[in-house]
Short mmCIF file of C-alpha atoms in Angstrom, two decimals:
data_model
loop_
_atom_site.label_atom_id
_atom_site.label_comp_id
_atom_site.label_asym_id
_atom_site.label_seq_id
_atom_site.Cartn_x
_atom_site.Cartn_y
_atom_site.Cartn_z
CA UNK A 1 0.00 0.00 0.00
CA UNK A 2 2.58 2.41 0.68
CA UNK A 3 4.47 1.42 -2.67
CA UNK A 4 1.64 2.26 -4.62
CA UNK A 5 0.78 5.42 -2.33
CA UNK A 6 4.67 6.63 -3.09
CA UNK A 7 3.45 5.71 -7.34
CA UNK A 8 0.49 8.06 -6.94
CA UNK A 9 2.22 10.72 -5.31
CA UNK A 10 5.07 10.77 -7.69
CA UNK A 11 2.47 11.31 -10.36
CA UNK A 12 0.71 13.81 -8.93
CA UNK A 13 4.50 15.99 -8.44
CA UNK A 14 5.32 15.05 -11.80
CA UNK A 15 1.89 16.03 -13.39
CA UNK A 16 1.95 19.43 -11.53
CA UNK A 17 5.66 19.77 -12.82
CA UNK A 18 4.75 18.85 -16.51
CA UNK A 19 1.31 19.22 -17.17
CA UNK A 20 1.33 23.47 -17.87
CA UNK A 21 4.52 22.86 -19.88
CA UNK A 22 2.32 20.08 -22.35
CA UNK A 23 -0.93 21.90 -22.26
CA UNK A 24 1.28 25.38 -23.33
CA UNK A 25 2.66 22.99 -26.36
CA UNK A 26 -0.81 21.52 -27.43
CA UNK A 27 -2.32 25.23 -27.56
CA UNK A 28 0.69 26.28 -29.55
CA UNK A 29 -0.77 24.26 -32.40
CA UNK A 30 -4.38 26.24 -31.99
CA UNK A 31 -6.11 27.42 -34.74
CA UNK A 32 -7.84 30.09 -33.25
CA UNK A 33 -7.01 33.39 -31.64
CA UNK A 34 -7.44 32.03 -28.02
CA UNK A 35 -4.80 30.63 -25.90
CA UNK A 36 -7.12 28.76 -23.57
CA UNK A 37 -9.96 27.27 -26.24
CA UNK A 38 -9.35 24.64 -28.51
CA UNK A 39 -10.40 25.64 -32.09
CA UNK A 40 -8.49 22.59 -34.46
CA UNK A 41 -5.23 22.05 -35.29
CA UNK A 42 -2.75 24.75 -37.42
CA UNK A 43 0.73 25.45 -37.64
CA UNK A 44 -0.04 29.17 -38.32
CA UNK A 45 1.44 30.47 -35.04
CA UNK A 46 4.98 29.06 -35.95
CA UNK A 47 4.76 30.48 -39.25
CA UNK A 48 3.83 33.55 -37.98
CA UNK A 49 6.79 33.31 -35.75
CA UNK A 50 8.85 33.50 -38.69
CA UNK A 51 6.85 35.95 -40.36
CA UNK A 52 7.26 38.71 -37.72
CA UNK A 53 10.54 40.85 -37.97
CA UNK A 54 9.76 41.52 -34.39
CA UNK A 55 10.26 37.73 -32.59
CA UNK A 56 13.17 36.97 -35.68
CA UNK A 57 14.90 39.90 -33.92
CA UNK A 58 14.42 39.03 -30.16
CA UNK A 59 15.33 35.48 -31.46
CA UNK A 60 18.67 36.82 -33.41
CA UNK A 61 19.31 38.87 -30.06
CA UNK A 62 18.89 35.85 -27.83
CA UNK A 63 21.21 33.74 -29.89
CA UNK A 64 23.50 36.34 -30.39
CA UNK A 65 23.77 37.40 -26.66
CA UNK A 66 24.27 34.07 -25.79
CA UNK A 67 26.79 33.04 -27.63
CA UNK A 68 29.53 35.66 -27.08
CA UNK A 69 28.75 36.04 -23.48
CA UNK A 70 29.02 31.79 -23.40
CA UNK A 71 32.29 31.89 -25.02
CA UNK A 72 33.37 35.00 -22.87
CA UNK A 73 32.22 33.12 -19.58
CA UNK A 74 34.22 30.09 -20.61
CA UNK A 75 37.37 32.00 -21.18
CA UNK A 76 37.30 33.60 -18.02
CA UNK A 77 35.59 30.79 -16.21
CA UNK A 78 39.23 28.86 -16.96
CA UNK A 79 41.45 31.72 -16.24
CA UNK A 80 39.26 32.02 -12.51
CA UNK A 81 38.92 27.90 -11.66
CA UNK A 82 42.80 27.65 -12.91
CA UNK A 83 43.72 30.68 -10.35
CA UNK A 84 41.70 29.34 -7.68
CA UNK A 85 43.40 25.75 -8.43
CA UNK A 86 46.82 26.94 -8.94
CA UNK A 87 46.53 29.50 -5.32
CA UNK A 88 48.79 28.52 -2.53
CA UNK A 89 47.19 31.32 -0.22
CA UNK A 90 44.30 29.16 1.68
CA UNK A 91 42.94 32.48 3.26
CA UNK A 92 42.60 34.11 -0.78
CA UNK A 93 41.45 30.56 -2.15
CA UNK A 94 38.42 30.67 0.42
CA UNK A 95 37.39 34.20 -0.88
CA UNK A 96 37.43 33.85 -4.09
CA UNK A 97 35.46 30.49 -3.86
CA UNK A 98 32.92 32.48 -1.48
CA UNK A 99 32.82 35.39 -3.64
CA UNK A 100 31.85 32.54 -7.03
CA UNK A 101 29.20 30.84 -4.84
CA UNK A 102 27.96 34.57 -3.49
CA UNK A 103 27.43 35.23 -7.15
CA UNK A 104 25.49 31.58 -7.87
CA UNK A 105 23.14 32.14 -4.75
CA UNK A 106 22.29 35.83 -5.16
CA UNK A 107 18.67 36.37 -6.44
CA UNK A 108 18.53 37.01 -9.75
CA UNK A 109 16.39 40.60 -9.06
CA UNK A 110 19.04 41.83 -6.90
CA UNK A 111 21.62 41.21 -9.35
CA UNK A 112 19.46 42.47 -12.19
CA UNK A 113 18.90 45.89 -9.84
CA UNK A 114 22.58 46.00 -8.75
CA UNK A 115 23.62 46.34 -12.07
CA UNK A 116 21.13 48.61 -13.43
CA UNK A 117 21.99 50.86 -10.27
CA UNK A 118 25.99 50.42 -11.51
CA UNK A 119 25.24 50.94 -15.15
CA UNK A 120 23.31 54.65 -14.42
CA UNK A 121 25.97 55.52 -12.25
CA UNK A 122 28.69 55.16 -14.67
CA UNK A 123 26.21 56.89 -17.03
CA UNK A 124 26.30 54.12 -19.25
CA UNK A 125 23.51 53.38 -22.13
CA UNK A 126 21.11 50.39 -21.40
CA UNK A 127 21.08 48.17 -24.34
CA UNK A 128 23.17 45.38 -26.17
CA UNK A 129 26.49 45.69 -24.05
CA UNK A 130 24.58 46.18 -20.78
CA UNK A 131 23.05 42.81 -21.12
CA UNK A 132 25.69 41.55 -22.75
CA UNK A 133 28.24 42.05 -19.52
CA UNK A 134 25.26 41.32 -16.92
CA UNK A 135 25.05 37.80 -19.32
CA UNK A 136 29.26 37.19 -18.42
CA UNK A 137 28.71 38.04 -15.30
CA UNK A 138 26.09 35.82 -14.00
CA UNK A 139 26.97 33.03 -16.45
CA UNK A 140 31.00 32.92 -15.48
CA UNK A 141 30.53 31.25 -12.10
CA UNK A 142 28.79 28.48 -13.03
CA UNK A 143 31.90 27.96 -15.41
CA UNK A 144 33.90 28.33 -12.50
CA UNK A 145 32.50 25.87 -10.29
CA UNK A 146 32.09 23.28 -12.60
CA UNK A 147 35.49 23.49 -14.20
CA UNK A 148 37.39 23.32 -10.61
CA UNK A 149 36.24 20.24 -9.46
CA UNK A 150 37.79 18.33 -12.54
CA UNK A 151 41.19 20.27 -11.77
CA UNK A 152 41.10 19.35 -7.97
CA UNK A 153 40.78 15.31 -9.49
CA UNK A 154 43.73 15.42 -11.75
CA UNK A 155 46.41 13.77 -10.51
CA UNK A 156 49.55 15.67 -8.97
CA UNK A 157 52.40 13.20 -9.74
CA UNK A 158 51.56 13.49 -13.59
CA UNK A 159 51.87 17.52 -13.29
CA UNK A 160 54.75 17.64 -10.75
CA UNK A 161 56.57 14.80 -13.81
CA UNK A 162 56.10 17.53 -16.37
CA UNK A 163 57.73 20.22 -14.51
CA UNK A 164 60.58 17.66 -13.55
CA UNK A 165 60.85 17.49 -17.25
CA UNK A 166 61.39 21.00 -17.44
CA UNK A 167 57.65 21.60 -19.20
CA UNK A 168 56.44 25.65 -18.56
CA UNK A 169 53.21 26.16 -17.01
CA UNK A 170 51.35 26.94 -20.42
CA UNK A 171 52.80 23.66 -22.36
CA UNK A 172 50.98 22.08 -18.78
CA UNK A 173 48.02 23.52 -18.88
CA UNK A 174 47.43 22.90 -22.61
CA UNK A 175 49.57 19.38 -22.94
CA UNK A 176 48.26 17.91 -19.71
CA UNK A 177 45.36 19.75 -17.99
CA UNK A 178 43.44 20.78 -21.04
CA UNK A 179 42.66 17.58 -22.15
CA UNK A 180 41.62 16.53 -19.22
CA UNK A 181 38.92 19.03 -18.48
CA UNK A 182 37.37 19.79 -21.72
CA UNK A 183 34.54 17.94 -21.12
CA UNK A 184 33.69 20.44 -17.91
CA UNK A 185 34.32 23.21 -20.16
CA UNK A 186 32.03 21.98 -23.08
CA UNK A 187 29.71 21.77 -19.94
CA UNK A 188 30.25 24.72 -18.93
CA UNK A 189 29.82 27.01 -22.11
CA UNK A 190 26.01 24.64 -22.86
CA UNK A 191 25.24 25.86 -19.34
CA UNK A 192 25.75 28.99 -19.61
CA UNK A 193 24.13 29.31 -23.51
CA UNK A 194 21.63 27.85 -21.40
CA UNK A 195 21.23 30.07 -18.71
CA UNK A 196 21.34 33.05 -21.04
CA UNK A 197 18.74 31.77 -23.15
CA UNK A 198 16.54 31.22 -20.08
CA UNK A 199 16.72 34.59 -18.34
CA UNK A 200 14.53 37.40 -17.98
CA UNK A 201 15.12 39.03 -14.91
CA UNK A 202 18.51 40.41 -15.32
CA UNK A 203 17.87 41.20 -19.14
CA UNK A 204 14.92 43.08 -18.14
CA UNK A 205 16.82 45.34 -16.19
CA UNK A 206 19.68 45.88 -17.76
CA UNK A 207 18.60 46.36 -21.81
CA UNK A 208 17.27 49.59 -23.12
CA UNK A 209 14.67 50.60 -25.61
CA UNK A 210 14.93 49.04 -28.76
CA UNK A 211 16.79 46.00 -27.92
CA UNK A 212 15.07 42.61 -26.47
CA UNK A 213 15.32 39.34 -26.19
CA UNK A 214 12.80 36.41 -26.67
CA UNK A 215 12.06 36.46 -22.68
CA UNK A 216 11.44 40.09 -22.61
CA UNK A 217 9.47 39.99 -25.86
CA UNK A 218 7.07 37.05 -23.97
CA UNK A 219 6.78 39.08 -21.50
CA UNK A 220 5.38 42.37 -23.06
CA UNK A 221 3.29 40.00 -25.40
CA UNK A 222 1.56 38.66 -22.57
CA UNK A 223 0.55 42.17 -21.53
CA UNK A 224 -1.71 42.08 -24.70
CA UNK A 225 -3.36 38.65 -23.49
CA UNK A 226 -2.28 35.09 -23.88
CA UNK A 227 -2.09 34.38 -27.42
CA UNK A 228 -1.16 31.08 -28.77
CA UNK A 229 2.15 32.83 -31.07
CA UNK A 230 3.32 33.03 -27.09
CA UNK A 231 2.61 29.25 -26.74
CA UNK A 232 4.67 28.55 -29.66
CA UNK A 233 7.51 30.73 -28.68
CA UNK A 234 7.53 29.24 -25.61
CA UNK A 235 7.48 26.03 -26.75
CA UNK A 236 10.75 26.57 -29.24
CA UNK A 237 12.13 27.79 -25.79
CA UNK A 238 11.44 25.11 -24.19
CA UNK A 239 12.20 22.36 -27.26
CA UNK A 240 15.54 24.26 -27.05
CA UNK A 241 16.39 24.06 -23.67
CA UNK A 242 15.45 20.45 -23.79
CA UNK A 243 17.75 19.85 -26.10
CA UNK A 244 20.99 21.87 -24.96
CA UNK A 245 20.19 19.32 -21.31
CA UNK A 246 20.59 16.80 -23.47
CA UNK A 247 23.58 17.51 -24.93
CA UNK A 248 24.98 18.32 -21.45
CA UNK A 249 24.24 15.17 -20.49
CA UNK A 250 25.66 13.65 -23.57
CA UNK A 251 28.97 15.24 -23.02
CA UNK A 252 29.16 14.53 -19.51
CA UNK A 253 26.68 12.61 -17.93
CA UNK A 254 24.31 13.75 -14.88
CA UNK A 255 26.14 10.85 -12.21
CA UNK A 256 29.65 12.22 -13.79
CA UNK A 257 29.08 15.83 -13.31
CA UNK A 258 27.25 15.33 -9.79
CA UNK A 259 30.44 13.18 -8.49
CA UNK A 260 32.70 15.99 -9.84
CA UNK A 261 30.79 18.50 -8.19
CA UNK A 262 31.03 16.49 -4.81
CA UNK A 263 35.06 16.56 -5.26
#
């Protein structure tokens, strides 16, 4: 009785988890005007998606955003785990780590505020580089701590060999340690393409007029009423998402990257 009490409440978690997300994808297929009554089947909202120089601009922005502040957050997200690794001061090593996690834990509308505050008092134009640099800097630490657990693993005697050998720290790092923790920064760079895609909060408050991306273009849409071009936009979101997880998981695993992280 209490197996089948534990099946029934695992449905009901996972069918208040997933049900919005599959009922938003059905009505994204509507026919009709309405996002809440079923009116046949049509594809018109997707094509309409592509139709509208609006959404094919919040979409360009999106992708664009998160691609260069990915890449930016995986350069630096190397350069800060490899410091942090490489730091003999225990005392600096414990700040720096504090600091990273600091940045993980801190809710997203402080941040978002924070750096709107910073950006007006350096008089500096809300738009594409504001969000831009708000995207680094939330995305970078997440870089950070999952790149540093695969450098704590690798083994010393192989490193302290190599500088026996007379190697220099950069043939090291990209003879020896690179290798070995590519697969955290492939990770890394999906999570935080991921993460960049996903947010709204921070982008909200640090772009300008003119300039949005797909969350903040949802978001004023649904001002308007819920329409089912928003269920479909959301659903590509989603689909997308979805799909960068997977690849995560392809590249690393869920049981790898969850023992690394416990390192």
């Amino acid at each position: 009785m209490f197996r089948a009490f534990k099946n029934i409440f695992l449905f009901l978690i996972l069918s208040f988890i997933y049900l919005p997300i599959i009922i938003l994808i059905i009505y994204s297929f509507n026919s009709g005007d309405s996002g809440f009554i079923w009116q046949g089947f049509s594809l018109k909202w997707y094509k309409e998606i592509f139709a509208s120089s609006q959404i094919k601009s919040a979409i360009f922005n999106t992708i664009l955003i998160a691609t260069i502040s990915s890449l930016t957050s995986v350069v630096i997200g190397i350069i800060g785990a490899y410091a942090i690794y490489k730091s003999e001061n225990k005392k600096l090593k414990t700040i720096l780590l504090s600091a990273n996690k600091i940045t993980i834990i801190n809710p997203d509308i402080v941040t978002g505020i924070s750096l709107m505050t910073f950006y007006s008092a350096i008089k500096m134009q809300l738009g594409f580089s504001t969000m831009l640099i708000s995207h680094i800097i939330f995305s970078t630490p997440y870089v950070v701590i999952i790149i540093l657990p695969k450098l704590y693993s690798l083994p010393s005697n192989i490193i302290d060999a190599a500088k026996d050998l007379g190697a220099s720290e950069i043939q090291i790092f990209f003879n020896i340690i690179y290798p070995e923790i590519v697969g955290s920064i492939a990770t890394g760079a999906l999570i935080a393409f991921t993460l960049s895609i996903d947010d709204f909060l921070i982008s909200f408050f640090t772009t300008g007029q003119g300039f949005n991306n797909l969350s903040i273009l949802i978001n004023s849409l649904t001002k308007r009423g819920i329409k089912p071009v928003i269920n479909a936009i959301s659903a590509i979101l989603f689909f997308t998402i979805l799909s960068l997880l997977f690849i995560i998981n392809k590249f690393i695993g869920i049981k790898k990257l969850t023992t690394d992280a416990e390192l």
